[in-house]
XYZ file of C-alpha atoms in Angstrom:
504
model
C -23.039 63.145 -128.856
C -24.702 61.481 -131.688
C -23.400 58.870 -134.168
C -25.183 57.123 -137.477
C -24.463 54.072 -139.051
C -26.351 53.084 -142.847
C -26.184 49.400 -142.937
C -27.449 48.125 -146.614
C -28.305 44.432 -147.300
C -26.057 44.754 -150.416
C -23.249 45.690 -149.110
C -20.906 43.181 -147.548
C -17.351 42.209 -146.877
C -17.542 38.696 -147.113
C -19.140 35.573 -145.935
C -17.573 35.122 -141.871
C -15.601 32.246 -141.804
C -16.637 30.596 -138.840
C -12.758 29.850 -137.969
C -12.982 33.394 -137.128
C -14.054 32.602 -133.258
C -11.286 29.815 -132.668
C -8.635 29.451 -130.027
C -5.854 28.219 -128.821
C -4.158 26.068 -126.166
C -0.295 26.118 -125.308
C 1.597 23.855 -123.340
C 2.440 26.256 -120.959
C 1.778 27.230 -117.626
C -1.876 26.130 -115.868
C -3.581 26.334 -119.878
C -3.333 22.333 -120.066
C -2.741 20.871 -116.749
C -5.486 21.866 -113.987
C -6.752 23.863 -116.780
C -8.633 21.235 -119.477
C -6.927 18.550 -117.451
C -7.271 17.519 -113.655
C -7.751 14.035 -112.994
C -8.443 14.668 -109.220
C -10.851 17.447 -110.021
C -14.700 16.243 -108.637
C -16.156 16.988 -112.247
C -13.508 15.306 -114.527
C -14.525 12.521 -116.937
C -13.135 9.488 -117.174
C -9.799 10.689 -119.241
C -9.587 13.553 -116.495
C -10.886 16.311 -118.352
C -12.767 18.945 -115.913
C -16.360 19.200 -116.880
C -16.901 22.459 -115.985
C -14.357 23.939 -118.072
C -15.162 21.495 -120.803
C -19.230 23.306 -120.381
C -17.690 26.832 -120.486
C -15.879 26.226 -124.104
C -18.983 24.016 -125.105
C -20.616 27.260 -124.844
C -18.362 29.301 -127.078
C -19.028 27.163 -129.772
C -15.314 27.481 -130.781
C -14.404 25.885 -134.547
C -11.219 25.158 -133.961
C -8.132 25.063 -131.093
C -4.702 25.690 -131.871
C -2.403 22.953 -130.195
C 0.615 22.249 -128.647
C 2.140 26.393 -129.546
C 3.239 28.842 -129.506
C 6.665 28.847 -128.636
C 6.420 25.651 -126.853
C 6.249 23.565 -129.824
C 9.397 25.171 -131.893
C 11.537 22.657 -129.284
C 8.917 19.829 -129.024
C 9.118 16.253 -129.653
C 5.520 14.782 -130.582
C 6.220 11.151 -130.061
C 6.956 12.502 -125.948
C 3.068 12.730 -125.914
C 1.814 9.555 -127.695
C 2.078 5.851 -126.322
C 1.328 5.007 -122.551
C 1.110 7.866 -119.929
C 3.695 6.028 -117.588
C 6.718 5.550 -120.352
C 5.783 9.197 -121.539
C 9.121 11.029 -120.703
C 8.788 14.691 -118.304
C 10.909 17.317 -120.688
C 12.034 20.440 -119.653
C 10.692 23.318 -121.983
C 12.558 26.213 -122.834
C 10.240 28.412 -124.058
C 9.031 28.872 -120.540
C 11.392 27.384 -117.998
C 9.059 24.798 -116.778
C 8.842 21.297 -117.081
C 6.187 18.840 -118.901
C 4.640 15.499 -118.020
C 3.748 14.889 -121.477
C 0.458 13.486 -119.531
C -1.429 15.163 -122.635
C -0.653 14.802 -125.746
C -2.842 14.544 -129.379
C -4.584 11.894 -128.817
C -6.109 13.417 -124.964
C -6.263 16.739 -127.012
C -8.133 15.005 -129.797
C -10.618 13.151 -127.330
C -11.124 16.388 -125.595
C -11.489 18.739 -128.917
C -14.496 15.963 -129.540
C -16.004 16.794 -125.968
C -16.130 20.216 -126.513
C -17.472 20.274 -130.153
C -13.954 21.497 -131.605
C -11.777 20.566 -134.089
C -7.857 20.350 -133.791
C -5.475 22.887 -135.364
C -1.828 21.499 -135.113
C 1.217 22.947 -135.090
C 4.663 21.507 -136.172
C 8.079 21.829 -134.679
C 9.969 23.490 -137.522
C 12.554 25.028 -134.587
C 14.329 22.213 -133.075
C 13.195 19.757 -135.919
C 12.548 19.762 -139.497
C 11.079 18.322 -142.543
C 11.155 14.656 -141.734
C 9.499 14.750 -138.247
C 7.178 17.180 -139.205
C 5.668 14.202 -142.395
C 6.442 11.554 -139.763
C 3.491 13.582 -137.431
C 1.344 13.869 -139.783
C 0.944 10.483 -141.187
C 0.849 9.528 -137.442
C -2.162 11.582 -137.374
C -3.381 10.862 -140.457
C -2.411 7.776 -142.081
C -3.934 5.012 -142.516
C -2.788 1.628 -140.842
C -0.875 -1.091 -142.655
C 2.008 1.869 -142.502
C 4.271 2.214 -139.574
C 2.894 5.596 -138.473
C -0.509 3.953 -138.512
C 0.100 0.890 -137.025
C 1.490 2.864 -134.203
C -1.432 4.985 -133.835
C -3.631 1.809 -133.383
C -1.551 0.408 -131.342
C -1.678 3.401 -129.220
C -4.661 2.827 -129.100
C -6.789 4.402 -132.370
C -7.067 2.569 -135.644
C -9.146 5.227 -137.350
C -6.843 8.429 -138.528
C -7.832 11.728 -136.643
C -7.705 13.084 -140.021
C -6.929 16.852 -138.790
C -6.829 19.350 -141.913
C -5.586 22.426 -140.378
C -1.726 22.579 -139.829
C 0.663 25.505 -138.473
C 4.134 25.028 -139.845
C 6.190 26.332 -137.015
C 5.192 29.531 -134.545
C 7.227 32.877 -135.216
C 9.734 31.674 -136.693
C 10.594 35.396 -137.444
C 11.015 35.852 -133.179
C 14.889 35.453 -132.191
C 13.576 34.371 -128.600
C 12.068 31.523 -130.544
C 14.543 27.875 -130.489
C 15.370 27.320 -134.156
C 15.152 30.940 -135.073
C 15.481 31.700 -138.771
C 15.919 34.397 -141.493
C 12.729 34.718 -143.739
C 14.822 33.158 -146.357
C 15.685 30.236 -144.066
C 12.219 29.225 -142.852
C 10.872 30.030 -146.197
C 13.096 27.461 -147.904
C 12.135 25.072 -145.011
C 8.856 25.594 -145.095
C 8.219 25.249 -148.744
C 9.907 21.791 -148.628
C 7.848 20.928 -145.799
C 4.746 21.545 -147.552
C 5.266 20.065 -150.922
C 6.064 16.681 -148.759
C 2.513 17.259 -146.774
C 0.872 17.468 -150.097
C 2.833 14.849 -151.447
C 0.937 12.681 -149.018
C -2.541 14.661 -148.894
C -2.781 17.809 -151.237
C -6.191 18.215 -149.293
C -4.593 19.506 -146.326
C -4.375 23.440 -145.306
C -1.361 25.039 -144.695
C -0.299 27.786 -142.619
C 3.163 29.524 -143.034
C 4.642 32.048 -140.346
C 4.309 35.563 -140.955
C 5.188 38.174 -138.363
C 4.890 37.766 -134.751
C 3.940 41.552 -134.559
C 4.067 44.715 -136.342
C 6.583 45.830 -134.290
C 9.257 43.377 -135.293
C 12.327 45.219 -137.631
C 11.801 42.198 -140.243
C 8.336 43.357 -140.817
C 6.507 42.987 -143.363
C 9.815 42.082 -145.782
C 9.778 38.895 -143.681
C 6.457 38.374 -145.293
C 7.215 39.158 -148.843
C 9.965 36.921 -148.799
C 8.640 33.928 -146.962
C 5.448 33.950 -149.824
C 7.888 34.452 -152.601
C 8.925 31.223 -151.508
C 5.730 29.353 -150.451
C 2.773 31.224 -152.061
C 1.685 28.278 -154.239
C 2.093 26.248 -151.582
C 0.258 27.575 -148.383
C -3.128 28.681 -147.942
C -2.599 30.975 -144.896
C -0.080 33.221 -143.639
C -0.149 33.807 -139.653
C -0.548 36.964 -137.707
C -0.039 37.962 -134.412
C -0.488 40.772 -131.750
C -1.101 41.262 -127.960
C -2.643 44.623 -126.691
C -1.307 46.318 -123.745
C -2.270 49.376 -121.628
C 0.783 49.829 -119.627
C 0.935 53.335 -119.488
C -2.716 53.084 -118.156
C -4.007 55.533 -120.638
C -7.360 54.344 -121.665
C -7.671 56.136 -124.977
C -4.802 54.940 -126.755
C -5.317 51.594 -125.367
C -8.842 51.704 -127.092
C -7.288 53.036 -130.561
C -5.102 49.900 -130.478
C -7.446 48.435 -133.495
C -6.639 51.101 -135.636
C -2.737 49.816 -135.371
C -4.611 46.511 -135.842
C -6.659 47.586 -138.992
C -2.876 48.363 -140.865
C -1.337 45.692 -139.578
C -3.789 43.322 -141.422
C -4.028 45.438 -144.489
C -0.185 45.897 -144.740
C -0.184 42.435 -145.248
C -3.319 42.086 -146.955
C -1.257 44.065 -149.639
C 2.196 41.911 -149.552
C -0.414 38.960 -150.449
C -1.733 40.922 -153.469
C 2.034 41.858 -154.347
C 3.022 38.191 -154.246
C 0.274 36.809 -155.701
C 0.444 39.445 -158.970
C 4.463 39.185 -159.114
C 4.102 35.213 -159.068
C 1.128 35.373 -161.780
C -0.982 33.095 -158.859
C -4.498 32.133 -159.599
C -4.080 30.934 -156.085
C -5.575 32.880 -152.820
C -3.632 32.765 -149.938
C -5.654 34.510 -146.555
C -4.531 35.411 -143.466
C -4.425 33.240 -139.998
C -4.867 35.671 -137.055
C -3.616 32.435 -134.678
C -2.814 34.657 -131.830
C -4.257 37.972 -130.381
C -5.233 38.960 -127.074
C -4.379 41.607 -124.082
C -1.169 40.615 -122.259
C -0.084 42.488 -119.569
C -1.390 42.106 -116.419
C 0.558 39.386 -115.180
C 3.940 40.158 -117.212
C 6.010 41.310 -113.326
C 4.682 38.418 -111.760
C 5.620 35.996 -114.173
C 9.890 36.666 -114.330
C 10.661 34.744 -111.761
C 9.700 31.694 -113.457
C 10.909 32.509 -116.909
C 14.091 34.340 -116.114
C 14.808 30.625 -114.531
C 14.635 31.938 -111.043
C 12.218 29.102 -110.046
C 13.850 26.146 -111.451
C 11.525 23.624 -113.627
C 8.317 24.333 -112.265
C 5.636 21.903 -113.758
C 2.817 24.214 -114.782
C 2.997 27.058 -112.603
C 0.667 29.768 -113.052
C 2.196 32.172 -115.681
C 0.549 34.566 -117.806
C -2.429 34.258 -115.833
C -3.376 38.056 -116.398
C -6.741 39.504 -114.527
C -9.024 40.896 -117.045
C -10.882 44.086 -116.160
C -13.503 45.894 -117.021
C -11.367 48.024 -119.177
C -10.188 44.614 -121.483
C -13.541 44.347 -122.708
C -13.924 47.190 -124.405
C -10.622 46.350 -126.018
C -11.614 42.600 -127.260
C -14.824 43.828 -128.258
C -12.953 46.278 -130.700
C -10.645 43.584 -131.752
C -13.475 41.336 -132.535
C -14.943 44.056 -134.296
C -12.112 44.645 -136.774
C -11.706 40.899 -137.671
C -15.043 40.806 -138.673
C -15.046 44.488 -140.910
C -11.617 42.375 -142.034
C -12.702 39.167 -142.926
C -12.365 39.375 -146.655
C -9.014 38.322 -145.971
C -8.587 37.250 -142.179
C -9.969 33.702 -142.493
C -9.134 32.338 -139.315
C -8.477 33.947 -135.580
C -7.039 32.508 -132.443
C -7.999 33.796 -128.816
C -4.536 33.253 -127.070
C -5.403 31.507 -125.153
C -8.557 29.587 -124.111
C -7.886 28.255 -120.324
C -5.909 29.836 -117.592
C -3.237 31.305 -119.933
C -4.118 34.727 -120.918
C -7.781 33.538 -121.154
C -11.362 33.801 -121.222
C -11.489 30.839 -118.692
C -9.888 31.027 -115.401
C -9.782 27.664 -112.753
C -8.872 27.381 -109.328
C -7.491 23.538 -108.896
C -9.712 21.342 -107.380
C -11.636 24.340 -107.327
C -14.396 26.253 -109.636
C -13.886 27.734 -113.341
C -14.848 31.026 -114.013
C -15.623 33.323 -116.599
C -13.118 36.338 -117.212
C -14.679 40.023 -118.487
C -13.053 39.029 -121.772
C -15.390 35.635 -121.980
C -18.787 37.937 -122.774
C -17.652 39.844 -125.880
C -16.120 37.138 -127.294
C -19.125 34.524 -126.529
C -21.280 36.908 -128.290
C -19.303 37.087 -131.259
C -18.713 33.385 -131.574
C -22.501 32.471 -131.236
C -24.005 35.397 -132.911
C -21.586 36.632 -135.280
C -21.978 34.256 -137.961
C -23.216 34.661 -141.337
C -21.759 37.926 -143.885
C -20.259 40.740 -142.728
C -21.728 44.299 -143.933
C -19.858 47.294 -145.100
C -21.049 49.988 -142.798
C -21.045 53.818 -143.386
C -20.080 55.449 -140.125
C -20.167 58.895 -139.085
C -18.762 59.589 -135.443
C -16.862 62.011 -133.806
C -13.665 60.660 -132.804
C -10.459 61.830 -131.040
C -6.834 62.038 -131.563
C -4.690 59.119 -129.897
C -0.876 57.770 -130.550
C -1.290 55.329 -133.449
C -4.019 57.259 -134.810
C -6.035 60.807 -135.273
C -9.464 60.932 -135.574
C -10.395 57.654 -133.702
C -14.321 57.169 -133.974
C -15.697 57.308 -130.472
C -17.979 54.402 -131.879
C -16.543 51.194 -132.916
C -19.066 48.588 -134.705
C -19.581 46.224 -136.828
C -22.768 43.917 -138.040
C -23.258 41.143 -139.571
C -26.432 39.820 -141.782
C -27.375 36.320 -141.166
C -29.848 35.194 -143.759
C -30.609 31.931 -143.023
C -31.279 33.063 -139.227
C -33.334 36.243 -140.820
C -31.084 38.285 -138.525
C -29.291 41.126 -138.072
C -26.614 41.639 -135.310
C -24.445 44.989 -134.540
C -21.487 44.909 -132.084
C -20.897 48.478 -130.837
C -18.272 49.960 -128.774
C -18.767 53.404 -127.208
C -14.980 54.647 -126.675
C -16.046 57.790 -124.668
C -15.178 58.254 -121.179
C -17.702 60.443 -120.216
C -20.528 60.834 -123.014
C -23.596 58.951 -124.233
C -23.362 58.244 -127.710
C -27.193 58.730 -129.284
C -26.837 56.256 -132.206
C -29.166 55.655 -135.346
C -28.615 52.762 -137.577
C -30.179 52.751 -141.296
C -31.467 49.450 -142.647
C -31.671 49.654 -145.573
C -32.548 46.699 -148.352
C -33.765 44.123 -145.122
C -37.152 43.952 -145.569
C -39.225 44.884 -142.604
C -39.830 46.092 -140.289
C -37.625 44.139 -138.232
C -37.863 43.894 -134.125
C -35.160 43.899 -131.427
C -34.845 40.217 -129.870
C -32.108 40.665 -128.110
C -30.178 43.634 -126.365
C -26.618 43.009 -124.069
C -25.029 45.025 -122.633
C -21.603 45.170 -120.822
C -20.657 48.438 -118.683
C -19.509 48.982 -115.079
C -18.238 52.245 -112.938
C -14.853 50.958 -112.516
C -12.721 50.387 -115.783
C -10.102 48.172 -113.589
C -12.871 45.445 -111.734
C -12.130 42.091 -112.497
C -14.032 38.633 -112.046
C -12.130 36.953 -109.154
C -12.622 33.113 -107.594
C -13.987 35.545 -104.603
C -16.163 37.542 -106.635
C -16.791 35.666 -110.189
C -19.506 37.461 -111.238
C -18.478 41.714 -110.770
C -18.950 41.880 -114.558
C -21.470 40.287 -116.609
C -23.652 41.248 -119.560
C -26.882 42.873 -118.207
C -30.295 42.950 -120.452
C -30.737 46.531 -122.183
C -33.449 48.782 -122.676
C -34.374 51.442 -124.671
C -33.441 50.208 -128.505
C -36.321 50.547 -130.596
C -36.681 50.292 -134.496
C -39.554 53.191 -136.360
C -39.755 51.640 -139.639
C -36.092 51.150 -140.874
C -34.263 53.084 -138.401
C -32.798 51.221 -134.648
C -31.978 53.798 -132.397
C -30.310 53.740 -129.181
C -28.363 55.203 -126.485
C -24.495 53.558 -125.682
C -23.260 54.750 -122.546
C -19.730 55.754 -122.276
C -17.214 53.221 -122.014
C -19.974 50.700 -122.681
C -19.897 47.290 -124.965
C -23.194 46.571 -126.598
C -25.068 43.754 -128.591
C -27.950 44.431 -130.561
C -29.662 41.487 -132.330
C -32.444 42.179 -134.863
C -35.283 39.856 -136.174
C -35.911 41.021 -139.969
């Protein structure tokens, strides 16, 4: 089975926002405490961060981390997590049925997004709270002292503002499970206010409103249009979200879950356009992909806790689904369609980063681990930066549920041209065929040379990295990729996950 790509220097998508390979960290479950934070643990610092997690994100090179939620923050209070750990109050969380020490809270985060070579993305409580709280953390954060707010963050020990940029006003707000649900008109009006009073005090700061927590929702994408009707002028992102599942174990349609993906983000790519034209904007409002990921695996095993069966647990392990062999195929297809969507899709969240649904799993007082899931996204975060080229594919595909004629090859590349480099990201989708690809460069220069050549495949679609076997799946150097003047050729085995680095 054969498949061509023509990849031209002059034709792009856009330049890759780096925000692109971010993250995110909820209070819930195992994601904060024994995940970033164990005090006991044999390689935690001095604030009881564990090293060896804080060496595994290091290595991502991740821009940015969401913080405190998700649906944990629509009920939080921030001043619960500021001021010394032993007045901190323990708060029982609804979103999850557990319970929270408040041992972390932004200034730990802060000291630990500095470890790790991150910068924080905060989110506001615009559930349980509203306008007021939501300026009164942020000039905590960000004011200067000789104010109240600031005078309380020195006293709590930091004089200099943390000076985030990046805020989240509420998490899916559109979600009736969420505390402080609200009608699009509701959280629009809300949300406007709450911005114009952020800008009031720094018009430098950007803005994320809530758009749909999935595609699936019966508000979609009206909730959209109405919420930017209200707060286009004032916002410079709009959130997305969506967790892949392969319940009915069907590997095909699991694998065609970027095409739902792909209209997802241009549905609302074209509610932005709508808004924008209908409210004569000059202004360009992008989209915030600040949650994505597969959720499944551990969905049966997590009800007792949240259907209160287990009483307040303090972060149990929930959502702590085993990623297979199988996942990474998916993620590398996700990845793959927020970079042939970045034109609009400006920043992305892994959700989430430690424990939770994550690239990162920890045993307490134990070892971290890398997840299947940690590969194809490391290789996109360290090697897919720079512009994003428009590539002409011709594969056969298949017919799956959301989606006929699914190409059997999924890739994308991107041009670096500081690096002089070219990198391709290629999926094979088959179960049982080698895909014999060719790639035109055109426009590069050359010739070029392979440097580097990953590849991710295994035998068993369901093997998982486990604390007793961490390593079943892990990238593996390829062979056979060669470049004759300005065509790469190569050979993807089915159900295989490739990178493909080139040296122009």
């Amino acid at each position: 089975m054969r498949a061509s790509v023509t990849a031209h220097r002059d034709f792009t998508i856009s330049r890759i926002d780096d925000r692109l390979y971010s993250a995110f960290l909820e209070h819930l479950g195992r994601a904060i405490y024994t995940g970033i934070y164990e005090p006991g643990h044999p390689t935690a610092d001095k604030n009881g961060m564990r090293g060896d997690v804080a060496q595994l994100v290091r290595d991502l090179r991740i821009p940015y981390v969401r913080y405190p939620g998700g649906n944990f923050v629509s009920a939080y209070n921030w001043e619960d997590g500021v001021g010394p750990r032993e007045q901190r109050p323990t708060r029982l969380d609804l979103a999850w049925h557990t319970s929270d020490s408040n041992a972390v809270g932004v200034h730990e985060f802060y000291d630990w997004c500095e470890t790790v070579g991150t910068k924080p993305m905060l989110a506001i409580n615009l559930g349980s709270r509203g306008l007021d709280e939501a300026r009164n953390f942020v000039e905590y954060v960000n004011g200067p002292t000789g104010s109240y707010w600031g005078d309380l963050r020195k006293k709590n020990g930091r004089a200099e503002p943390f000076d985030v940029r990046l805020w989240c006003l509420g998490n899916e707000m559109d979600g009736p499970w969420q505390v402080g649900h609200k009608t699009a008109d509701e959280y629009g009006r809300l949300a406007l206010e709450t911005a114009k009073a952020l800008r009031a005090f720094d018009k430098s700061l950007e803005l994320v409103v809530c758009g749909s927590s999935n595609s699936d929702m019966a508000t979609y994408p009206e909730w959209e249009r109405v919420v930017l009707e209200h707060t286009y002028d004032a916002v410079d992102h709009i959130s997305l979200h969506m967790y892949f599942n392969n319940r009915a174990n069907h590997t095909a349609n699991y694998l065609a879950l970027n095409e739902k993906l792909d209209r997802y983000i241009g549905t609302i790519a074209s509610t932005i356009s709508f808004v924008k034209a209908k409210k004569r904007s000059k202004r360009n409002v992008t989209i915030s992909f600040d949650e994505w990921n597969v959720w499944y695996h551990s969905n049966a095993a997590d009800r007792a806790t949240l259907d209160g069966n287990n009483g307040w647990p303090h972060a149990p392990r929930l959502l702590e689904d085993a990623y297979n062999f199988e996942d990474v195929l998916q993620v590398g297809c996700i990845l793959n369609t927020f970079i042939r969507r970045s034109d609009v899709v400006r920043i992305a969240c892994i959700a989430q980063l430690v424990n939770v649904i994550a690239p990162i799993l920890t045993e307490p007082g134990g070892p971290a681990w890398k997840q299947t899931i940690y590969f194809p996204y490391y290789f996109a975060s360290v090697f897919g930066r720079g512009t994003a080229l428009n590539l002409t594919v011709d594969s056969p595909g298949y017919d799956a549920d959301v989606a006929d004629n699914v190409p059997y090859l999924d890739v994308s590349g991107v041009h670096d041209e500081a690096a002089g480099t070219l990198t391709f990201f290629a999926v094979n989708r088959h179960a049982s065929e080698t895909l014999e690809l060719s790639i035109d460069l055109l426009g590069f220069g050359g010739p070029g040379r392979v440097i580097d050549h990953q590849v991710l495949t295994h035998a068993d679609l369901k093997v998982a990295n486990t604390l007793a076997n961490p390593d079943a799946v892990a990238p593996k150097t390829g062979s056979g990729v060669a470049i004759d003047g300005s065509k790469l050729t190569g050979r993807l085995p089915p159900y295989s996950y490739q990178m493909i680095r080139v040296q122009l």
